[in-house]
PDB file of C-alpha atoms in Angstrom:
ATOM      1  CA  UNK A   1      43.817  12.540 -27.459  1.00 55.00           C
ATOM      2  CA  UNK A   2      44.896  10.381 -24.516  1.00 58.00           C
ATOM      3  CA  UNK A   3      42.366   8.299 -22.648  1.00 71.00           C
ATOM      4  CA  UNK A   4      40.822   9.690 -19.478  1.00 72.00           C
ATOM      5  CA  UNK A   5      40.279   7.631 -16.347  1.00 70.00           C
ATOM      6  CA  UNK A   6      37.490   8.462 -13.891  1.00 69.00           C
ATOM      7  CA  UNK A   7      36.363   6.723 -10.741  1.00 63.00           C
ATOM      8  CA  UNK A   8      32.778   6.211  -9.670  1.00 60.00           C
ATOM      9  CA  UNK A   9      30.647   4.643  -6.988  1.00 54.00           C
ATOM     10  CA  UNK A  10      29.183   1.205  -6.717  1.00 48.00           C
ATOM     11  CA  UNK A  11      25.676   0.021  -6.047  1.00 45.00           C
ATOM     12  CA  UNK A  12      27.124  -3.394  -5.359  1.00 49.00           C
ATOM     13  CA  UNK A  13      23.886  -5.309  -5.672  1.00 53.00           C
ATOM     14  CA  UNK A  14      24.628  -8.979  -6.230  1.00 61.00           C
ATOM     15  CA  UNK A  15      22.469 -11.137  -8.461  1.00 61.00           C
ATOM     16  CA  UNK A  16      22.662 -14.825  -9.142  1.00 57.00           C
ATOM     17  CA  UNK A  17      22.185 -15.359 -12.870  1.00 57.00           C
ATOM     18  CA  UNK A  18      22.347 -18.968 -13.959  1.00 61.00           C
ATOM     19  CA  UNK A  19      24.530 -19.751 -10.949  1.00 69.00           C
ATOM     20  CA  UNK A  20      26.884 -16.851 -11.749  1.00 82.00           C
ATOM     21  CA  UNK A  21      27.583 -13.994  -9.309  1.00 92.00           C
ATOM     22  CA  UNK A  22      27.069 -10.633 -11.013  1.00 94.00           C
ATOM     23  CA  UNK A  23      27.904  -7.367  -9.223  1.00 95.00           C
ATOM     24  CA  UNK A  24      26.121  -4.209 -10.328  1.00 92.00           C
ATOM     25  CA  UNK A  25      28.107  -0.962 -10.167  1.00 92.00           C
ATOM     26  CA  UNK A  26      27.323   2.670 -10.867  1.00 91.00           C
ATOM     27  CA  UNK A  27      30.168   3.545 -13.237  1.00 91.00           C
ATOM     28  CA  UNK A  28      29.467   7.216 -14.036  1.00 91.00           C
ATOM     29  CA  UNK A  29      26.828   9.929 -13.824  1.00 92.00           C
ATOM     30  CA  UNK A  30      26.214  13.370 -15.305  1.00 92.00           C
ATOM     31  CA  UNK A  31      27.237  15.453 -12.293  1.00 91.00           C
ATOM     32  CA  UNK A  32      30.604  17.096 -11.622  1.00 89.00           C
ATOM     33  CA  UNK A  33      33.313  14.645 -10.659  1.00 87.00           C
ATOM     34  CA  UNK A  34      36.406  15.464  -8.609  1.00 84.00           C
ATOM     35  CA  UNK A  35      38.214  16.491 -11.784  1.00 88.00           C
ATOM     36  CA  UNK A  36      35.508  19.119 -12.456  1.00 91.00           C
ATOM     37  CA  UNK A  37      34.325  17.263 -15.571  1.00 92.00           C
ATOM     38  CA  UNK A  38      30.747  16.419 -16.504  1.00 94.00           C
ATOM     39  CA  UNK A  39      29.933  13.560 -18.849  1.00 94.00           C
ATOM     40  CA  UNK A  40      26.598  13.389 -20.640  1.00 97.00           C
ATOM     41  CA  UNK A  41      25.073  10.060 -19.616  1.00 96.00           C
ATOM     42  CA  UNK A  42      23.239   9.795 -22.938  1.00 96.00           C
ATOM     43  CA  UNK A  43      26.515  10.442 -24.768  1.00 97.00           C
ATOM     44  CA  UNK A  44      28.229   7.173 -23.907  1.00 97.00           C
ATOM     45  CA  UNK A  45      29.385   4.999 -26.834  1.00 98.00           C
ATOM     46  CA  UNK A  46      29.551   1.503 -25.402  1.00 98.00           C
ATOM     47  CA  UNK A  47      29.213  -0.928 -28.323  1.00 98.00           C
ATOM     48  CA  UNK A  48      32.958  -1.332 -28.664  1.00 97.00           C
ATOM     49  CA  UNK A  49      33.382  -1.949 -24.962  1.00 98.00           C
ATOM     50  CA  UNK A  50      30.554  -4.477 -24.760  1.00 98.00           C
ATOM     51  CA  UNK A  51      32.113  -6.424 -27.635  1.00 97.00           C
ATOM     52  CA  UNK A  52      35.210  -6.943 -25.479  1.00 94.00           C
ATOM     53  CA  UNK A  53      34.062  -6.087 -21.956  1.00 96.00           C
ATOM     54  CA  UNK A  54      37.244  -6.536 -19.929  1.00 96.00           C
ATOM     55  CA  UNK A  55      37.345  -5.661 -16.239  1.00 97.00           C
ATOM     56  CA  UNK A  56      40.799  -4.634 -14.981  1.00 96.00           C
ATOM     57  CA  UNK A  57      42.192  -3.846 -11.545  1.00 96.00           C
ATOM     58  CA  UNK A  58      43.399  -0.250 -11.050  1.00 92.00           C
ATOM     59  CA  UNK A  59      43.536   0.235 -14.845  1.00 91.00           C
ATOM     60  CA  UNK A  60      46.438  -2.191 -15.136  1.00 93.00           C
ATOM     61  CA  UNK A  61      46.227  -3.336 -18.766  1.00 91.00           C
ATOM     62  CA  UNK A  62      49.630  -5.013 -18.655  1.00 88.00           C
ATOM     63  CA  UNK A  63      51.369  -2.496 -20.941  1.00 87.00           C
ATOM     64  CA  UNK A  64      53.739  -1.149 -18.281  1.00 86.00           C
ATOM     65  CA  UNK A  65      54.705  -4.607 -17.004  1.00 88.00           C
ATOM     66  CA  UNK A  66      55.251  -5.866 -20.524  1.00 82.00           C
ATOM     67  CA  UNK A  67      57.591  -2.988 -21.348  1.00 85.00           C
ATOM     68  CA  UNK A  68      59.566  -3.744 -18.190  1.00 88.00           C
ATOM     69  CA  UNK A  69      59.820  -7.423 -18.994  1.00 86.00           C
ATOM     70  CA  UNK A  70      57.506  -8.443 -16.122  1.00 87.00           C
ATOM     71  CA  UNK A  71      54.474 -10.674 -16.297  1.00 86.00           C
ATOM     72  CA  UNK A  72      51.473  -8.487 -17.224  1.00 87.00           C
ATOM     73  CA  UNK A  73      48.339  -8.413 -15.094  1.00 89.00           C
ATOM     74  CA  UNK A  74      45.481 -10.139 -16.892  1.00 94.00           C
ATOM     75  CA  UNK A  75      41.831  -8.971 -16.767  1.00 97.00           C
ATOM     76  CA  UNK A  76      40.027 -10.069 -13.616  1.00 97.00           C
ATOM     77  CA  UNK A  77      36.577 -10.421 -15.138  1.00 98.00           C
ATOM     78  CA  UNK A  78      34.008  -9.494 -17.753  1.00 97.00           C
ATOM     79  CA  UNK A  79      31.685  -6.504 -17.784  1.00 97.00           C
ATOM     80  CA  UNK A  80      28.547  -5.323 -19.543  1.00 97.00           C
ATOM     81  CA  UNK A  81      27.650  -1.629 -19.502  1.00 96.00           C
ATOM     82  CA  UNK A  82      24.340   0.128 -20.112  1.00 96.00           C
ATOM     83  CA  UNK A  83      22.578   3.380 -19.297  1.00 96.00           C
ATOM     84  CA  UNK A  84      19.972   3.164 -16.565  1.00 93.00           C
ATOM     85  CA  UNK A  85      18.170   6.340 -15.541  1.00 92.00           C
ATOM     86  CA  UNK A  86      20.762   9.037 -14.836  1.00 91.00           C
ATOM     87  CA  UNK A  87      23.811   6.775 -14.695  1.00 92.00           C
ATOM     88  CA  UNK A  88      26.084   4.488 -16.660  1.00 93.00           C
ATOM     89  CA  UNK A  89      25.913   1.057 -15.025  1.00 92.00           C
ATOM     90  CA  UNK A  90      28.184  -1.955 -15.332  1.00 93.00           C
ATOM     91  CA  UNK A  91      27.502  -5.565 -14.415  1.00 94.00           C
ATOM     92  CA  UNK A  92      30.708  -7.303 -13.367  1.00 95.00           C
ATOM     93  CA  UNK A  93      31.383 -11.030 -13.287  1.00 97.00           C
ATOM     94  CA  UNK A  94      34.734 -12.015 -11.808  1.00 97.00           C
ATOM     95  CA  UNK A  95      36.887 -14.828 -13.194  1.00 97.00           C
ATOM     96  CA  UNK A  96      36.443 -17.607 -10.620  1.00 95.00           C
ATOM     97  CA  UNK A  97      39.357 -19.564 -12.098  1.00 96.00           C
ATOM     98  CA  UNK A  98      41.864 -16.789 -11.435  1.00 96.00           C
ATOM     99  CA  UNK A  99      43.216 -16.573  -7.879  1.00 96.00           C
ATOM    100  CA  UNK A 100      43.838 -12.820  -7.956  1.00 97.00           C
ATOM    101  CA  UNK A 101      40.367 -12.159  -9.392  1.00 97.00           C
ATOM    102  CA  UNK A 102      38.860 -14.290  -6.618  1.00 97.00           C
ATOM    103  CA  UNK A 103      40.726 -12.218  -4.022  1.00 97.00           C
ATOM    104  CA  UNK A 104      39.381  -9.003  -5.528  1.00 97.00           C
ATOM    105  CA  UNK A 105      35.844 -10.395  -5.600  1.00 97.00           C
ATOM    106  CA  UNK A 106      36.025 -11.388  -1.932  1.00 97.00           C
ATOM    107  CA  UNK A 107      37.002  -7.825  -1.007  1.00 96.00           C
ATOM    108  CA  UNK A 108      34.173  -6.443  -3.154  1.00 94.00           C
ATOM    109  CA  UNK A 109      31.702  -8.819  -1.505  1.00 93.00           C
ATOM    110  CA  UNK A 110      32.905  -7.723   1.951  1.00 92.00           C
ATOM    111  CA  UNK A 111      32.662  -4.029   1.044  1.00 90.00           C
ATOM    112  CA  UNK A 112      36.414  -3.479   1.352  1.00 92.00           C
ATOM    113  CA  UNK A 113      36.607  -2.532  -2.332  1.00 92.00           C
ATOM    114  CA  UNK A 114      33.626  -0.382  -3.262  1.00 89.00           C
ATOM    115  CA  UNK A 115      34.425   1.525  -6.431  1.00 91.00           C
ATOM    116  CA  UNK A 116      34.983   1.220 -10.155  1.00 92.00           C
ATOM    117  CA  UNK A 117      36.652   3.556 -12.616  1.00 90.00           C
ATOM    118  CA  UNK A 118      36.040   4.227 -16.300  1.00 92.00           C
ATOM    119  CA  UNK A 119      38.677   4.938 -18.977  1.00 92.00           C
ATOM    120  CA  UNK A 120      37.304   6.747 -22.020  1.00 94.00           C
ATOM    121  CA  UNK A 121      38.014   9.029 -24.970  1.00 96.00           C
ATOM    122  CA  UNK A 122      36.242  12.362 -25.368  1.00 97.00           C
ATOM    123  CA  UNK A 123      34.946  12.458 -28.931  1.00 97.00           C
ATOM    124  CA  UNK A 124      36.304  15.263 -31.161  1.00 97.00           C
ATOM    125  CA  UNK A 125      34.179  18.393 -31.221  1.00 97.00           C
ATOM    126  CA  UNK A 126      31.950  17.147 -28.377  1.00 97.00           C
ATOM    127  CA  UNK A 127      33.625  18.671 -25.351  1.00 97.00           C
ATOM    128  CA  UNK A 128      34.241  22.201 -24.070  1.00 97.00           C
ATOM    129  CA  UNK A 129      35.700  23.810 -20.985  1.00 97.00           C
ATOM    130  CA  UNK A 130      33.249  24.568 -18.190  1.00 96.00           C
ATOM    131  CA  UNK A 131      33.067  27.164 -15.413  1.00 96.00           C
ATOM    132  CA  UNK A 132      35.061  24.994 -13.001  1.00 95.00           C
ATOM    133  CA  UNK A 133      38.014  24.575 -15.314  1.00 95.00           C
ATOM    134  CA  UNK A 134      37.110  21.017 -16.313  1.00 95.00           C
ATOM    135  CA  UNK A 135      35.269  19.797 -19.378  1.00 96.00           C
ATOM    136  CA  UNK A 136      31.634  19.249 -20.258  1.00 97.00           C
ATOM    137  CA  UNK A 137      31.481  16.350 -22.682  1.00 97.00           C
ATOM    138  CA  UNK A 138      28.474  15.499 -24.848  1.00 98.00           C
ATOM    139  CA  UNK A 139      29.944  12.291 -26.293  1.00 98.00           C
ATOM    140  CA  UNK A 140      32.614   9.870 -25.084  1.00 97.00           C
ATOM    141  CA  UNK A 141      33.714   6.346 -25.992  1.00 98.00           C
ATOM    142  CA  UNK A 142      34.192   3.849 -23.161  1.00 97.00           C
ATOM    143  CA  UNK A 143      37.473   1.930 -23.376  1.00 96.00           C
ATOM    144  CA  UNK A 144      37.575  -0.105 -20.166  1.00 94.00           C
ATOM    145  CA  UNK A 145      36.271  -0.399 -16.607  1.00 94.00           C
ATOM    146  CA  UNK A 146      38.390  -1.179 -13.554  1.00 94.00           C
ATOM    147  CA  UNK A 147      37.785  -2.092  -9.951  1.00 94.00           C
ATOM    148  CA  UNK A 148      39.848   0.476  -8.044  1.00 92.00           C
ATOM    149  CA  UNK A 149      41.202   0.998  -4.546  1.00 86.00           C
ATOM    150  CA  UNK A 150      40.821   4.793  -4.338  1.00 76.00           C
ATOM    151  CA  UNK A 151      37.722   6.314  -5.969  1.00 62.00           C
ATOM    152  CA  UNK A 152      37.852   9.756  -7.533  1.00 57.00           C
ATOM    153  CA  UNK A 153      34.085  10.387  -7.505  1.00 54.00           C
ATOM    154  CA  UNK A 154      32.622  12.239  -4.518  1.00 51.00           C
ATOM    155  CA  UNK A 155      29.547   9.999  -4.727  1.00 51.00           C
ATOM    156  CA  UNK A 156      31.544   6.823  -4.146  1.00 40.00           C
ATOM    157  CA  UNK A 157      29.151   5.519  -1.544  1.00 37.00           C
ATOM    158  CA  UNK A 158      27.975   1.950  -1.363  1.00 40.00           C
ATOM    159  CA  UNK A 159      24.230   1.295  -1.460  1.00 42.00           C
ATOM    160  CA  UNK A 160      23.624  -2.132   0.000  1.00 46.00           C
ATOM    161  CA  UNK A 161      21.470  -4.819  -1.483  1.00 51.00           C
ATOM    162  CA  UNK A 162      18.821  -6.755   0.449  1.00 45.00           C
ATOM    163  CA  UNK A 163      21.359  -9.494   1.170  1.00 49.00           C
ATOM    164  CA  UNK A 164      23.553  -6.877   2.855  1.00 49.00           C
ATOM    165  CA  UNK A 165      21.091  -4.970   4.996  1.00 48.00           C
ATOM    166  CA  UNK A 166      17.580  -6.252   4.365  1.00 50.00           C
ATOM    167  CA  UNK A 167      17.692  -8.884   7.084  1.00 53.00           C
ATOM    168  CA  UNK A 168      18.867  -6.267   9.577  1.00 53.00           C
ATOM    169  CA  UNK A 169      15.838  -4.139   8.678  1.00 52.00           C
ATOM    170  CA  UNK A 170      13.533  -7.105   9.274  1.00 54.00           C
ATOM    171  CA  UNK A 171      15.185  -7.791  12.645  1.00 60.00           C
ATOM    172  CA  UNK A 172      14.677  -4.170  13.686  1.00 62.00           C
ATOM    173  CA  UNK A 173      11.033  -4.297  12.620  1.00 61.00           C
ATOM    174  CA  UNK A 174      10.576  -7.472  14.641  1.00 65.00           C
ATOM    175  CA  UNK A 175      12.203  -5.886  17.704  1.00 70.00           C
ATOM    176  CA  UNK A 176       9.763  -2.988  17.441  1.00 70.00           C
ATOM    177  CA  UNK A 177       6.849  -5.422  17.129  1.00 66.00           C
ATOM    178  CA  UNK A 178       7.962  -7.114  20.366  1.00 71.00           C
ATOM    179  CA  UNK A 179       8.191  -3.747  22.130  1.00 74.00           C
ATOM    180  CA  UNK A 180       4.670  -2.783  21.064  1.00 77.00           C
ATOM    181  CA  UNK A 181       3.188  -6.150  22.034  1.00 78.00           C
ATOM    182  CA  UNK A 182       4.914  -6.113  25.437  1.00 76.00           C
ATOM    183  CA  UNK A 183       3.790  -2.529  26.101  1.00 77.00           C
ATOM    184  CA  UNK A 184       0.229  -3.437  25.195  1.00 74.00           C
ATOM    185  CA  UNK A 185       0.273  -6.492  27.447  1.00 72.00           C
ATOM    186  CA  UNK A 186       1.717  -4.472  30.339  1.00 73.00           C
ATOM    187  CA  UNK A 187      -0.878  -1.734  29.947  1.00 72.00           C
ATOM    188  CA  UNK A 188      -3.706  -4.282  29.904  1.00 68.00           C
ATOM    189  CA  UNK A 189      -2.314  -6.015  32.976  1.00 68.00           C
ATOM    190  CA  UNK A 190      -2.232  -2.688  34.856  1.00 68.00           C
ATOM    191  CA  UNK A 191      -5.835  -1.958  33.898  1.00 65.00           C
ATOM    192  CA  UNK A 192      -6.955  -5.385  35.131  1.00 64.00           C
ATOM    193  CA  UNK A 193      -5.277  -4.878  38.539  1.00 63.00           C
ATOM    194  CA  UNK A 194      -6.949  -1.521  39.297  1.00 61.00           C
ATOM    195  CA  UNK A 195      -9.671  -1.932  41.991  1.00 59.00           C
ATOM    196  CA  UNK A 196     -13.217  -0.962  41.188  1.00 55.00           C
ATOM    197  CA  UNK A 197     -14.109   2.574  42.433  1.00 54.00           C
ATOM    198  CA  UNK A 198     -17.703   2.734  41.413  1.00 53.00           C
ATOM    199  CA  UNK A 199     -20.126   4.021  44.030  1.00 53.00           C
ATOM    200  CA  UNK A 200     -22.531   1.513  45.453  1.00 49.00           C
ATOM    201  CA  UNK A 201     -25.659   1.464  43.412  1.00 51.00           C
ATOM    202  CA  UNK A 202     -29.152   1.253  44.816  1.00 54.00           C
ATOM    203  CA  UNK A 203     -30.520  -2.270  45.025  1.00 54.00           C
ATOM    204  CA  UNK A 204     -32.262  -3.266  41.870  1.00 50.00           C
ATOM    205  CA  UNK A 205     -35.865  -4.206  41.999  1.00 53.00           C
ATOM    206  CA  UNK A 206     -36.722  -7.874  41.801  1.00 54.00           C
ATOM    207  CA  UNK A 207     -38.214  -7.358  38.378  1.00 54.00           C
ATOM    208  CA  UNK A 208     -35.240  -5.454  36.938  1.00 57.00           C
ATOM    209  CA  UNK A 209     -33.274  -7.429  34.358  1.00 55.00           C
ATOM    210  CA  UNK A 210     -29.466  -7.049  34.682  1.00 57.00           C
ATOM    211  CA  UNK A 211     -27.837  -5.522  31.591  1.00 59.00           C
ATOM    212  CA  UNK A 212     -26.104  -7.907  29.226  1.00 58.00           C
ATOM    213  CA  UNK A 213     -22.301  -7.785  29.100  1.00 60.00           C
ATOM    214  CA  UNK A 214     -20.970  -6.053  25.970  1.00 58.00           C
ATOM    215  CA  UNK A 215     -19.378  -8.393  23.459  1.00 56.00           C
ATOM    216  CA  UNK A 216     -15.610  -8.715  23.851  1.00 54.00           C
ATOM    217  CA  UNK A 217     -13.472  -7.342  21.106  1.00 53.00           C
ATOM    218  CA  UNK A 218     -11.510  -9.755  19.002  1.00 57.00           C
ATOM    219  CA  UNK A 219      -8.224  -8.408  20.269  1.00 55.00           C
ATOM    220  CA  UNK A 220      -9.201  -9.080  23.872  1.00 53.00           C
ATOM    221  CA  UNK A 221      -9.978 -12.682  22.990  1.00 55.00           C
ATOM    222  CA  UNK A 222      -6.658 -12.920  21.163  1.00 55.00           C
ATOM    223  CA  UNK A 223      -4.757 -11.589  24.165  1.00 52.00           C
ATOM    224  CA  UNK A 224      -6.221 -14.331  26.319  1.00 52.00           C
ATOM    225  CA  UNK A 225      -5.363 -17.050  23.851  1.00 51.00           C
ATOM    226  CA  UNK A 226      -3.525 -19.787  25.689  1.00 55.00           C
ATOM    227  CA  UNK A 227       0.231 -19.863  25.228  1.00 59.00           C
ATOM    228  CA  UNK A 228       0.565 -16.521  23.387  1.00 61.00           C
ATOM    229  CA  UNK A 229       4.121 -15.179  23.528  1.00 70.00           C
ATOM    230  CA  UNK A 230       5.173 -11.865  21.983  1.00 68.00           C
ATOM    231  CA  UNK A 231       8.751 -12.956  21.296  1.00 69.00           C
ATOM    232  CA  UNK A 232       7.671 -16.173  19.589  1.00 73.00           C
ATOM    233  CA  UNK A 233       5.147 -14.255  17.510  1.00 72.00           C
ATOM    234  CA  UNK A 234       7.841 -11.789  16.427  1.00 71.00           C
ATOM    235  CA  UNK A 235      10.208 -14.605  15.439  1.00 69.00           C
ATOM    236  CA  UNK A 236       7.503 -16.171  13.313  1.00 72.00           C
ATOM    237  CA  UNK A 237       6.913 -12.792  11.695  1.00 72.00           C
ATOM    238  CA  UNK A 238      10.624 -12.436  10.884  1.00 66.00           C
ATOM    239  CA  UNK A 239      10.836 -15.797   9.140  1.00 66.00           C
ATOM    240  CA  UNK A 240       7.598 -15.250   7.219  1.00 66.00           C
ATOM    241  CA  UNK A 241       8.671 -11.760   6.110  1.00 59.00           C
ATOM    242  CA  UNK A 242      12.107 -12.948   4.963  1.00 54.00           C
ATOM    243  CA  UNK A 243      10.489 -15.703   2.932  1.00 52.00           C
ATOM    244  CA  UNK A 244       8.098 -13.198   1.349  1.00 47.00           C
ATOM    245  CA  UNK A 245      10.918 -10.792   0.398  1.00 44.00           C
ATOM    246  CA  UNK A 246      12.984 -13.575  -1.150  1.00 41.00           C
ATOM    247  CA  UNK A 247       9.988 -14.892  -3.035  1.00 40.00           C
ATOM    248  CA  UNK A 248      10.143 -18.390  -1.546  1.00 39.00           C
TER     249      UNK A 248
END
């Protein structure tokens, strides 16, 4: 049986492992793809792939170029696949000594290229036609993984890592903190400017002891702290929160 190629979405989280940049992709899941096939996530045979682990671009394994007498396209990186939850995942490390591979990596890092595709063989006796006209497969052998330009999986949506969107979240939290602090300060200022409307009380007797002032709440004392600035406080919060998230 000929090999099947299927595209899937990326998670595109980037990790630094021993100084190496490793990109984590979602390679396949168990839901219907655009070809109406369903692949059992637990049915992947990946030992053969992990022993070789080549990452190609658009499934170009060099065979067509070689037959035409042209220079074949070499692999652009190495991959390691594994099952995680309800998906087949692949960690991709690009070849930083290959100019084309470096170009592909830059586009992946920028989110211009967002998808990978798997090429596999359905194992004999482990697939059957389903109600959509495709195949349900209980066991399949992974042959190779490619970074692709046009994904074939409807779930080809990028989920950003903290480096991609986490700092934006922190900035938005900080902006909201500033809004709340400014609103609180404005409300307190308005309360302080309102004139007293209490009716004149009868003169107290000479022996009457005036009531003691209630203790001030901690937040009132904090608001009157000299030099307090909501924007500066929010900036300090942003830096502290970023450091906490990064574990530094």
